[in-house]
Short mmCIF file of C-alpha atoms and ligand atoms in Angstrom, two decimals:
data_model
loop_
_atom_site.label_atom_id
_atom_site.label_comp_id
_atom_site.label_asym_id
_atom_site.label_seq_id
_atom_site.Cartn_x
_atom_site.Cartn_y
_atom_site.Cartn_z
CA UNK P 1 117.05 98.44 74.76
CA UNK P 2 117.18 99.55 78.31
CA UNK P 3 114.47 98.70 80.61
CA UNK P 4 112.63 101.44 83.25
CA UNK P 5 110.48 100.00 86.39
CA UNK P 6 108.51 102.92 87.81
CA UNK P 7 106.53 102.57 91.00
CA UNK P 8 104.06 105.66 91.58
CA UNK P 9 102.21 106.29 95.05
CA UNK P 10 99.66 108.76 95.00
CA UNK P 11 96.80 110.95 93.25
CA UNK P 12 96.15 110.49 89.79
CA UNK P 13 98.44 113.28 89.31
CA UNK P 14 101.27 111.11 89.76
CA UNK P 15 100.03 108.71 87.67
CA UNK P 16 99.90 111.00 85.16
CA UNK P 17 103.49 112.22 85.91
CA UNK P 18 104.39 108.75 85.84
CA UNK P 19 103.15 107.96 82.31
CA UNK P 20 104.94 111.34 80.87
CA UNK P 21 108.10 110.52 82.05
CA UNK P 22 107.78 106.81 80.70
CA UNK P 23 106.99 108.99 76.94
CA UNK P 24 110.04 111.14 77.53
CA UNK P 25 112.14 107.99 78.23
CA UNK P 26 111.11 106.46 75.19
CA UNK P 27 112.29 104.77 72.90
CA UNK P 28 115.36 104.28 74.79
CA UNK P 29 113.82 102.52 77.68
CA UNK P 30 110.41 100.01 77.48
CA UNK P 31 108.51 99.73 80.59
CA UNK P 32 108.70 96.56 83.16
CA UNK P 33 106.89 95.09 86.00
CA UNK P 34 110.27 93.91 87.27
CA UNK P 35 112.12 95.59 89.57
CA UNK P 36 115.19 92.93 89.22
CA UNK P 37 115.34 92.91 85.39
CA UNK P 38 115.46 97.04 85.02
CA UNK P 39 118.44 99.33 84.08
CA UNK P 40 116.51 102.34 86.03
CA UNK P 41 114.64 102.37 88.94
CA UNK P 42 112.33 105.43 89.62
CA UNK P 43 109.91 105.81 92.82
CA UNK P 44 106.79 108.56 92.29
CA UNK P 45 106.35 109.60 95.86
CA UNK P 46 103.30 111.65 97.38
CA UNK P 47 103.44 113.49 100.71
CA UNK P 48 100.00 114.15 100.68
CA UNK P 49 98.28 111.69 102.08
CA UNK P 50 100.67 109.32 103.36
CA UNK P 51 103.65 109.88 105.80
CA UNK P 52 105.80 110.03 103.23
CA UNK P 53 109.08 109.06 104.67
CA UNK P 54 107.88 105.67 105.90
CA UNK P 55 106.69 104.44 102.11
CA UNK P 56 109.21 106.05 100.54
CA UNK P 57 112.78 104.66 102.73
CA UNK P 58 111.05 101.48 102.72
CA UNK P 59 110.80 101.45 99.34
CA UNK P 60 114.60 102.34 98.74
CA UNK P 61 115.61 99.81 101.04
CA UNK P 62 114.20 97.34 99.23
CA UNK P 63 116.04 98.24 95.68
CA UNK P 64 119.57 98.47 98.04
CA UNK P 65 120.15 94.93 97.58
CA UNK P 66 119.55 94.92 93.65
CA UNK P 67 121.90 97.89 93.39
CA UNK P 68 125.03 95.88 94.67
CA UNK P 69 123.86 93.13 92.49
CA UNK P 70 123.92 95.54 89.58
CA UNK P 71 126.00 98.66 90.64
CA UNK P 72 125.54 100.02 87.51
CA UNK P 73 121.38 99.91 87.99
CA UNK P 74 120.25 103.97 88.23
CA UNK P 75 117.85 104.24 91.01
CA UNK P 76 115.99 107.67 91.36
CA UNK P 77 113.33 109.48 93.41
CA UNK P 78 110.55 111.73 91.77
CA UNK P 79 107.07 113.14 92.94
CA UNK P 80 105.94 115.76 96.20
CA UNK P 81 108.74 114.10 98.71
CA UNK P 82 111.35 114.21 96.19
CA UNK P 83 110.32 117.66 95.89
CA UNK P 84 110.12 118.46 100.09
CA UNK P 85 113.42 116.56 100.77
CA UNK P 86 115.56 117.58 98.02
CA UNK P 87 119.60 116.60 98.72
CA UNK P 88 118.23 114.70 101.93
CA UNK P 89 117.47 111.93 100.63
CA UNK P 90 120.84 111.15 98.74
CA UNK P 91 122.38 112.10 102.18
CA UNK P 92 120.60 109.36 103.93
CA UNK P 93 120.51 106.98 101.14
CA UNK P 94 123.84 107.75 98.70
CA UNK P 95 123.11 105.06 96.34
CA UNK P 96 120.47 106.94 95.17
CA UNK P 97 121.04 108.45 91.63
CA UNK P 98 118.86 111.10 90.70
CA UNK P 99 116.55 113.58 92.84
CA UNK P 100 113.79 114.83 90.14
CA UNK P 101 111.05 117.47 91.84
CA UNK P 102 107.70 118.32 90.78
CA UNK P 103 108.65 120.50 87.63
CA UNK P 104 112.25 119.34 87.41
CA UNK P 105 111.08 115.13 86.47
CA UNK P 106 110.46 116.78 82.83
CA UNK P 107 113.97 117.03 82.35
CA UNK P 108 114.89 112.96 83.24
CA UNK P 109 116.85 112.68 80.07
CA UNK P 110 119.05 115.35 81.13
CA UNK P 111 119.24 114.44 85.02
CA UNK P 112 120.30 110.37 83.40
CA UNK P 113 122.97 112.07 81.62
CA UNK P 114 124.26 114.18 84.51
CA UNK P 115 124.38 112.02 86.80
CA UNK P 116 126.38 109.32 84.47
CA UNK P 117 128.49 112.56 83.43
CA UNK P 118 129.24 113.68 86.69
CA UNK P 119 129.61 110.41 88.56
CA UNK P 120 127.92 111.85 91.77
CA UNK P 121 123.97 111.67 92.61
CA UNK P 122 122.11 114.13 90.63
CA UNK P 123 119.25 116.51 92.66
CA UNK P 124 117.31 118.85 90.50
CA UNK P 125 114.62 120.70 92.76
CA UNK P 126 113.61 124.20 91.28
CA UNK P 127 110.51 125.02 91.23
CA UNK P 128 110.01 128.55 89.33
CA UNK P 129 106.72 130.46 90.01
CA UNK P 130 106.34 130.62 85.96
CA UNK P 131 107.20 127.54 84.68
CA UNK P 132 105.42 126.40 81.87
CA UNK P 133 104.79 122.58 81.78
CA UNK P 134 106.06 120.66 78.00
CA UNK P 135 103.35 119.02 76.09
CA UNK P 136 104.38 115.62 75.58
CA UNK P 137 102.53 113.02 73.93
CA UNK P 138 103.11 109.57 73.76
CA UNK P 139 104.91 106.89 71.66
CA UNK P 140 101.35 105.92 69.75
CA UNK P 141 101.85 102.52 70.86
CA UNK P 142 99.39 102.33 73.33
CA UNK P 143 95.49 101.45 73.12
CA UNK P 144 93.12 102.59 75.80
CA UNK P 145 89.87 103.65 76.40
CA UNK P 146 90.90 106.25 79.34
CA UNK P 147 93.73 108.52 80.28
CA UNK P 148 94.17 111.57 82.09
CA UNK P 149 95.58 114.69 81.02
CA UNK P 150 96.93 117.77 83.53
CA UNK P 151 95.16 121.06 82.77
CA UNK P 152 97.31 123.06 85.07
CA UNK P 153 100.18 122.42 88.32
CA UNK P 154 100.52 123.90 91.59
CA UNK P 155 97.68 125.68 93.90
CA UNK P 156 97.73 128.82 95.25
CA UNK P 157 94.59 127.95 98.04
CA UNK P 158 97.02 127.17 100.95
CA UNK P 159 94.85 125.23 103.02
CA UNK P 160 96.44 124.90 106.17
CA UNK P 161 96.83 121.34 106.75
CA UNK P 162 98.21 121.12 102.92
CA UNK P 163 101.54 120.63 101.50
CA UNK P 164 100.63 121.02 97.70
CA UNK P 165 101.33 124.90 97.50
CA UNK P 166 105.13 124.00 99.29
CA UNK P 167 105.28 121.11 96.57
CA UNK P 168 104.10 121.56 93.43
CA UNK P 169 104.49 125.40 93.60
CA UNK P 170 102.05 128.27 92.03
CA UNK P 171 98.73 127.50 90.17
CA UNK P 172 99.34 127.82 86.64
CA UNK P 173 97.27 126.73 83.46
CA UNK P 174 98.09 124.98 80.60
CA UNK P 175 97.12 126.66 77.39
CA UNK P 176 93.94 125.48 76.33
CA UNK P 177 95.59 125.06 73.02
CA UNK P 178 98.30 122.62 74.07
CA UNK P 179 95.53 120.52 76.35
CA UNK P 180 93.37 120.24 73.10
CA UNK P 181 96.20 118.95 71.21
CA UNK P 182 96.89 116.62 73.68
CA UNK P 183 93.61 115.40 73.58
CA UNK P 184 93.39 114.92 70.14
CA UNK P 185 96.06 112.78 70.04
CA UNK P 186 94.70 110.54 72.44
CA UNK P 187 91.64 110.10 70.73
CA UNK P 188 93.18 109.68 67.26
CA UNK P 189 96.28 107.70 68.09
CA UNK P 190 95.13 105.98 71.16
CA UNK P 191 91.47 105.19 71.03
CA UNK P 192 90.92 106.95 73.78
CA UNK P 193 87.23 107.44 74.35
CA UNK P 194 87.28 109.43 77.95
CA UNK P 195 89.63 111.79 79.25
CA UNK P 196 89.95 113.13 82.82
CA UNK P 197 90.85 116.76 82.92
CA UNK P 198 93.18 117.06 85.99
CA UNK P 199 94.27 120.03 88.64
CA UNK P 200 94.52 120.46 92.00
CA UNK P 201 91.83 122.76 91.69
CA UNK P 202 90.36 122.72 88.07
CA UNK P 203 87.48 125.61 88.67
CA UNK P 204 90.02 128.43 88.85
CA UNK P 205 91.66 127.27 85.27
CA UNK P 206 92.20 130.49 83.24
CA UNK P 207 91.51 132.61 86.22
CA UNK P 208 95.45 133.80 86.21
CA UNK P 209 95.95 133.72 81.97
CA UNK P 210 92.54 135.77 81.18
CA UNK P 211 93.34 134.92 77.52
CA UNK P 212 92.79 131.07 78.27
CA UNK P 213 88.94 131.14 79.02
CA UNK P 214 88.07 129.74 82.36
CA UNK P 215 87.06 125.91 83.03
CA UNK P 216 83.58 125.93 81.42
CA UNK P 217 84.95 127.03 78.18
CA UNK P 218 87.51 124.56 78.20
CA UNK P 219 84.99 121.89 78.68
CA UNK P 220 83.06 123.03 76.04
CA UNK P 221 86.14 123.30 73.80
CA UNK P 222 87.29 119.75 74.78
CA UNK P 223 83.53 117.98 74.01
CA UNK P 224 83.73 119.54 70.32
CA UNK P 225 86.32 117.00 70.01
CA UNK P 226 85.34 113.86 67.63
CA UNK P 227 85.40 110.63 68.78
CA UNK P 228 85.61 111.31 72.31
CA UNK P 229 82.58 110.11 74.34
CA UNK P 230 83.27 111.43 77.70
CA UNK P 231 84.86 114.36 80.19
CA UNK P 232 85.73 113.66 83.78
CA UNK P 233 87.56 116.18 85.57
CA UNK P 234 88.37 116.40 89.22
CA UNK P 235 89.30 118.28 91.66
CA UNK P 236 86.90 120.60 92.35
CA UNK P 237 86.97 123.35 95.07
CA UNK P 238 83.42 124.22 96.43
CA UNK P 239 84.61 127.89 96.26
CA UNK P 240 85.24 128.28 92.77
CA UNK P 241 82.31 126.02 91.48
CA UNK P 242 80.36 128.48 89.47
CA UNK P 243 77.03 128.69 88.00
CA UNK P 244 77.92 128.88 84.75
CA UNK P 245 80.16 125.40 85.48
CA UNK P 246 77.53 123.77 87.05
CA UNK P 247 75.07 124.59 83.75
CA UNK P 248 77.93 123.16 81.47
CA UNK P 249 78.03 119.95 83.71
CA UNK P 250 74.29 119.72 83.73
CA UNK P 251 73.90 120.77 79.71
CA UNK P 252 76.31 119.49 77.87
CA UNK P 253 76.34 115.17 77.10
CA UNK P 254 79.73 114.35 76.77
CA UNK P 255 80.58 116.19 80.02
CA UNK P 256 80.26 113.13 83.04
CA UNK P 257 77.49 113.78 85.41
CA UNK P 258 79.79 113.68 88.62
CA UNK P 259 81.97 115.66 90.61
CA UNK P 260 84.19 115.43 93.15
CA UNK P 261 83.96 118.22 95.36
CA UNK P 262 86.17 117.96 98.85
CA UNK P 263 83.92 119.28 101.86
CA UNK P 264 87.00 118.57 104.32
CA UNK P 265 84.56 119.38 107.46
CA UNK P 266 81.26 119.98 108.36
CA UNK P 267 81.86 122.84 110.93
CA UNK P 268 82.09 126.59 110.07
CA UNK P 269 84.96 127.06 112.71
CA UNK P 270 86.83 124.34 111.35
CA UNK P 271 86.62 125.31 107.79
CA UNK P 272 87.28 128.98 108.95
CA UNK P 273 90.76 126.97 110.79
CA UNK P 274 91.27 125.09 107.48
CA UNK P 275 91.16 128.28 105.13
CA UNK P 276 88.61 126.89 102.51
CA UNK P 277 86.95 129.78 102.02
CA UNK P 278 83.39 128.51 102.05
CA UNK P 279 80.98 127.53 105.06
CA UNK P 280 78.97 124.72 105.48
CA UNK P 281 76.17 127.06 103.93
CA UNK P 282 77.39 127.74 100.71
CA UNK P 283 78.39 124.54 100.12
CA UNK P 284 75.08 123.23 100.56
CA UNK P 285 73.51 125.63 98.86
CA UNK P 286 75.96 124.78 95.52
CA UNK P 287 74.84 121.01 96.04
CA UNK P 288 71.39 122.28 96.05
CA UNK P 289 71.76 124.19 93.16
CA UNK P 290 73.60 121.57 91.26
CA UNK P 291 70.98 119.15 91.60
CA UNK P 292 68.73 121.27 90.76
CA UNK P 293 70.28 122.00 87.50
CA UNK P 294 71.14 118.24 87.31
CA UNK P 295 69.16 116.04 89.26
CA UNK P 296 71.51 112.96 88.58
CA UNK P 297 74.59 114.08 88.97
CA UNK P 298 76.56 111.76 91.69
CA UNK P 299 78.92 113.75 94.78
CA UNK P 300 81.76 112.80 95.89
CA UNK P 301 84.13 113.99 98.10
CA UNK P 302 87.27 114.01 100.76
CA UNK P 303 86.75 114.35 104.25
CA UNK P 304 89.95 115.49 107.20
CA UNK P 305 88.87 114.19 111.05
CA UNK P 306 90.45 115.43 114.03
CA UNK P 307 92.08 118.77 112.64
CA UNK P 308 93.39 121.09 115.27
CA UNK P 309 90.50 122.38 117.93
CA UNK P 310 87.90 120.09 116.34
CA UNK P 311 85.99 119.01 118.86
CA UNK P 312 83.06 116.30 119.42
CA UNK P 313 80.55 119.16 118.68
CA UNK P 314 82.35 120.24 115.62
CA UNK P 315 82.41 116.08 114.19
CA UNK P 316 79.08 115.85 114.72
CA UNK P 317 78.58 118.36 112.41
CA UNK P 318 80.46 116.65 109.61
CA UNK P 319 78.72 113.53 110.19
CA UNK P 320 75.35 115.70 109.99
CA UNK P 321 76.63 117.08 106.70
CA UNK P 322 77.08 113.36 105.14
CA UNK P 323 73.67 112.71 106.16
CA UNK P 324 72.53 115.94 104.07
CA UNK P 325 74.27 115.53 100.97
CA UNK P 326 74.42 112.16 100.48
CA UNK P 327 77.43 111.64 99.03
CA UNK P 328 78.04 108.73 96.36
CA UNK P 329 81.44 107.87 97.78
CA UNK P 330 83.89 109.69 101.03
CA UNK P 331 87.20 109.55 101.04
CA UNK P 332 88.25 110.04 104.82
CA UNK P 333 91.67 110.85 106.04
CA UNK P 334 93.05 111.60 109.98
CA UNK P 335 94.89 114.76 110.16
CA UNK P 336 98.43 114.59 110.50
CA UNK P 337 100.78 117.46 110.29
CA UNK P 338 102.70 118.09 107.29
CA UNK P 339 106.01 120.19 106.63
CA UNK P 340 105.30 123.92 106.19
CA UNK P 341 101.51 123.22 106.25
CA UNK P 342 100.34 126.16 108.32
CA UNK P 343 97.96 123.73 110.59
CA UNK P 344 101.35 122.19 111.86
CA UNK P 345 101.57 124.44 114.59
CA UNK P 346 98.04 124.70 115.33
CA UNK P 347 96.93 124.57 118.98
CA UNK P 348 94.68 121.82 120.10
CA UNK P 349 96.02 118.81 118.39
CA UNK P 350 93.36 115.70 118.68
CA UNK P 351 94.77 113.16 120.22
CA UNK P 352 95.42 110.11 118.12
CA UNK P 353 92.84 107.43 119.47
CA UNK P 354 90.08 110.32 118.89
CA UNK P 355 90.74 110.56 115.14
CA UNK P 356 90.88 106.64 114.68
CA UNK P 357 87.39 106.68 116.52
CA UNK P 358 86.41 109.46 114.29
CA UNK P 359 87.53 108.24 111.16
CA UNK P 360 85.40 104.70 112.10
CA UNK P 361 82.45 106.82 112.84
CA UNK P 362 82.87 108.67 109.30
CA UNK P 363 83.09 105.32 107.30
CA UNK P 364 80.34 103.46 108.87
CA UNK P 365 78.08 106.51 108.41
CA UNK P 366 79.21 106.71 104.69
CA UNK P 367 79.12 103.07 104.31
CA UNK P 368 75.26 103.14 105.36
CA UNK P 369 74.56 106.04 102.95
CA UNK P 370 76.87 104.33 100.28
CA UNK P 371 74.90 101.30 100.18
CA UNK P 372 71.72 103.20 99.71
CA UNK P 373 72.23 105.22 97.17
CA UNK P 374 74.06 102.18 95.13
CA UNK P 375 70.80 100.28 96.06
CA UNK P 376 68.77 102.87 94.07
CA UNK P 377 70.04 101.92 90.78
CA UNK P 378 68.82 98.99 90.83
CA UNK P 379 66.07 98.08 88.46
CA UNK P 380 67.24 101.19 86.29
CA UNK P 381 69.09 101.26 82.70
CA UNK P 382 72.28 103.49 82.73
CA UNK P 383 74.74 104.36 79.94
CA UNK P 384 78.07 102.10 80.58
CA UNK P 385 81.51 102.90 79.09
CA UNK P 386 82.98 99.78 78.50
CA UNK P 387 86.20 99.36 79.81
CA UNK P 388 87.01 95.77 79.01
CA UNK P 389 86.64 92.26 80.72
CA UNK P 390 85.48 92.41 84.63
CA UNK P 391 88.85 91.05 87.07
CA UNK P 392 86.75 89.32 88.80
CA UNK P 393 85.25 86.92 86.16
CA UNK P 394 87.03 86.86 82.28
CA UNK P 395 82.77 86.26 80.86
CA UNK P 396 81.83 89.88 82.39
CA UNK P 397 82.28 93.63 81.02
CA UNK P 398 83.15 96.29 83.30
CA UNK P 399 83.08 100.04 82.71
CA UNK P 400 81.45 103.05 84.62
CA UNK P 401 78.47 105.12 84.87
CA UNK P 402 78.73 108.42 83.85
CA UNK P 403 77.96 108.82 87.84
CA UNK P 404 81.69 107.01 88.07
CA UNK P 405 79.83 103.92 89.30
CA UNK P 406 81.69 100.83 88.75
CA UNK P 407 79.40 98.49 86.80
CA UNK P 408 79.66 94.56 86.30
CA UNK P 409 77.79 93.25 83.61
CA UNK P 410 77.06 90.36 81.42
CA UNK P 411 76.80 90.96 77.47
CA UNK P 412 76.08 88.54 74.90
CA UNK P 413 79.50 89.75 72.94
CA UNK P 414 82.53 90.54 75.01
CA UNK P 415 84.15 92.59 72.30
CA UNK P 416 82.36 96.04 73.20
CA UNK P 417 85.77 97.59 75.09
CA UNK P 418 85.98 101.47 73.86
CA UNK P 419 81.68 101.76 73.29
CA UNK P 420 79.01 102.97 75.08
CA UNK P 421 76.48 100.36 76.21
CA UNK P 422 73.01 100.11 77.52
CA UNK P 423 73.32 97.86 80.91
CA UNK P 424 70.02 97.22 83.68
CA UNK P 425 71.18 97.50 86.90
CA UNK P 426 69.72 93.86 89.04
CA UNK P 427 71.98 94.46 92.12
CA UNK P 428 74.26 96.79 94.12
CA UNK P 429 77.57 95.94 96.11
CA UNK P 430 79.45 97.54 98.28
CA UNK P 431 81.94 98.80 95.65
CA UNK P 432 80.18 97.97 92.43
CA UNK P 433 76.71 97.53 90.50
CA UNK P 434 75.70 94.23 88.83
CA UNK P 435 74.22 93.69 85.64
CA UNK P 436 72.77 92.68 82.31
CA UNK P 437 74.08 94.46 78.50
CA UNK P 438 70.85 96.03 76.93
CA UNK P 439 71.43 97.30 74.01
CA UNK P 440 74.29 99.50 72.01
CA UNK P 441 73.69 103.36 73.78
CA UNK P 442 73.05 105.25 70.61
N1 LIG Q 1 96.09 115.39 106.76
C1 LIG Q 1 95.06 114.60 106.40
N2 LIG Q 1 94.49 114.63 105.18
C2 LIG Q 1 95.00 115.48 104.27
N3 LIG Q 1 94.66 115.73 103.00
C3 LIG Q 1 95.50 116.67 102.52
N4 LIG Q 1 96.38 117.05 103.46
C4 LIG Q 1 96.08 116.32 104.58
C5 LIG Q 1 96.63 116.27 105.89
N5 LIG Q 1 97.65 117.05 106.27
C6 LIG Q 1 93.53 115.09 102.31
C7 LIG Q 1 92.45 116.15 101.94
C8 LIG Q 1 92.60 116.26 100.46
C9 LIG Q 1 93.05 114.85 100.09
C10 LIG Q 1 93.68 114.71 98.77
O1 LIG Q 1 93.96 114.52 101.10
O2 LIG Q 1 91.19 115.63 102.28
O3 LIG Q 1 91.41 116.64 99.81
FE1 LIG Q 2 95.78 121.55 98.99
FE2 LIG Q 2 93.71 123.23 99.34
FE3 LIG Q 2 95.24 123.37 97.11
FE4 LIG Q 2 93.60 121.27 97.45
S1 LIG Q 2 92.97 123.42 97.24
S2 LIG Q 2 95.76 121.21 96.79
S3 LIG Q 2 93.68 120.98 99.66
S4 LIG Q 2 95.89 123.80 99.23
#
């Protein structure tokens, strides 16, 4: 049996991509850690948050050196720059084998065979405006109390500084039939107890395929399910978060009370720049409403310093708006231009020591109001899904609020991995809560 290493960089998407194409490879290659002992080598870029080019050439360089060891080791390049670069990367690096895009990877099989058919690199790139993703599910080997499953590709929002739209092409759904299915199968083959429903944008699911049912139903289809506990889903944008969504988050048990809801910036002129489509208004006004209909429910959320034209005034504004909501957790990124990403060739670039200051302004602010609000649990019980034993110390649980709180615990059994637990909360860290198993949840 052949043997595939896969190294993914990236959202969760990619990790997801990453896992299908290990099921589509299967059984004809098993998975290894090891670079040096694998017959194909595949790297799962992202160009979304990271300059791409710099992970990704370093990353080929360093599999160079195997490849005249082994000149019959397949190396290939998948994910968002694999996508954006297309035949440029086997023009700068022509011991690459196979160039799989961002709807193309599904067809790996295929590109393996070309490519050994052909004897030349193999670049597959297409991205059609109706493509309809495969369902694939696994090999039934694995065990696990999580996994993700994609609930629709592409976006059609075209922020400005983004490059998904260029990358992953048009928003379209998955049938709510074949994301069921998958589901299913999770929880029946693989134990899995919690799913997380994922999309660049999940709130507008259905919006295109009217027969589909929007988000809300989906959710509510996907809880009827037996034997799964929990729903996460994420992303959401603020736009499309709708009342009747935020009464199915607030309502309905299995459904995870948090969501992750990218505010970007805090100033109505840079929004307006960035194309979100909301202002700093509405979106407070959602978070108001949201916690009114669900006074526990944890925010989180992504934040983008020094766009073009944002000035001190405008920063100060997204600082103010941390203070507001209160976010559980901020993920903060610098603006940097992107290929075809409208904001590219934006007047008023912020020069780069103003976004690093920025950026450290952002995280100690956060960092103040994360510690807080992690500080308020303690003393409390919360409902724990128990992931299995803590990294940190083999006599400890670890699992996750339904507020996506990572929770470190001591039990008097250590075989509770897959159930829902009663844990008290005795102290907070900076990245984690501490403390003591209860009781079982139901
Ligand atoms: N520059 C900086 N951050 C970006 N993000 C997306 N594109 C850019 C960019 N060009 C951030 C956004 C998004 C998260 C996934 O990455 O905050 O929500
Ligand atoms: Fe990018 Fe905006 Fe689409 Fe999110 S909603 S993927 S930020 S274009």
């Amino acid at each position: 049996m052949k043997k595939v290493y896969i190294r993914t960089f990236g959202c969760q998407m990619n990790e997801k991509d990453s896992e299908i194409v290990l099921s589509l490879l299967q059984p004809d290659f098993v998975p290894t850690e090891e670079p040096e002992s694998a017959d194909l080598i595949l790297i799962n870029t992202c160009s979304v948050r990271e300059k791409p080019q710099h992970k990704l050439y370093s990353e080929i360089g360093r599999f160079k050196e195997l490849k005249k060891k082994k000149p019959e080791l397949l190396i290939g390049v998948m994910g968002c720059v694999a996508q954006q670069e297309g035949e440029r990367i086997v023009e700068r690096y022509p011991y690459v084998d196979i160039v799989l895009g961002t709807q193309a990877f599904y067809q790996i099989r295929q590109a393996i065979e070309r490519r050994l058919k052909e004897g030349k690199p193999f670049v597959w790139t297409e991205l059609k405006p109706d493509f309809k993703p495969p369902l694939v599910l696994g090999s039934k080997k694995l065990r696990r109390v999580k996994a993700f499953v994609n609930i629709m590709q592409g976006c059609d929002n075209f922020c400005t500084y983004c490059i998904v739209p260029y990358v992953r092409g048009r928003e379209v759904s998955r049938p709510p039939e074949d994301i069921l299915r998958e589901v299913e199968y999770l929880v029946k083959e693989e134990g899995v107890k919690e799913v997380a429903l994922l999309g660049q944008n999940v709130n507008s699911y259905g919006l295109k395929e009217k027969s589909y049912g929007d988000f809300a139903d989906l959710l509510e289809r996907v809880s009827q399910i037996d034997g799964l506990l929990r729903i996460r889903f994420t992303t959401s944008h603020p736009k499309d978060l709708t009342e009747r969504l935020m009464r199915v988050i607030a309502e309905n048990p299995k459904v995870c009370k948090h969501i992750h809801l990218p505010l970007q910036a805090g100033s109505n002129k840079i929004l307006k720049l960035m194309n979100r489509k909301y202002t700093r208004e509405e979106y407070l006004a959602k978070v108001e409403r949201l916690r009114e209909l669900c006074p526990e429910i944890a925010i989180t959320s992504d934040i983008i310093v020094g766009f073009p034209g944002e000035t001190e005034k405008d920063f100060l504004q997204t600082l103010e708006m941390l203070e507001r909501v209160r976010f559980h957790e901020v993920f903060s990124f610098k603006y940097s231009d992107r290929p075809f990403a409208a904001a590219t060739n934006f007047q008023g670039k912020v020069p780069e020591e103003v976004k690093e200051e920025r950026l450290k302004r952002v995280h100690e602010a956060q960092a103040k109001i994360t510690a807080e609000v992690y500080h308020s649990y303690v003393g409390k019980e919360v409902e724990v899904l128990v992931e299995g034993r803590s990294e940190r110390d083999e006599n400890q649980l670890t699992g996750r609020t339904t507020t996506n709180v990572i929770v470190n615990f001591t039990a008097p059994r250590l075989d509770l991995e897959g159930e829902l637990v009663k844990v008290l909360i005795e102290s907070a860290g900076k990245h984690s809560l501490k403390g003591k198993y209860l009781s079982p949840s139901f």
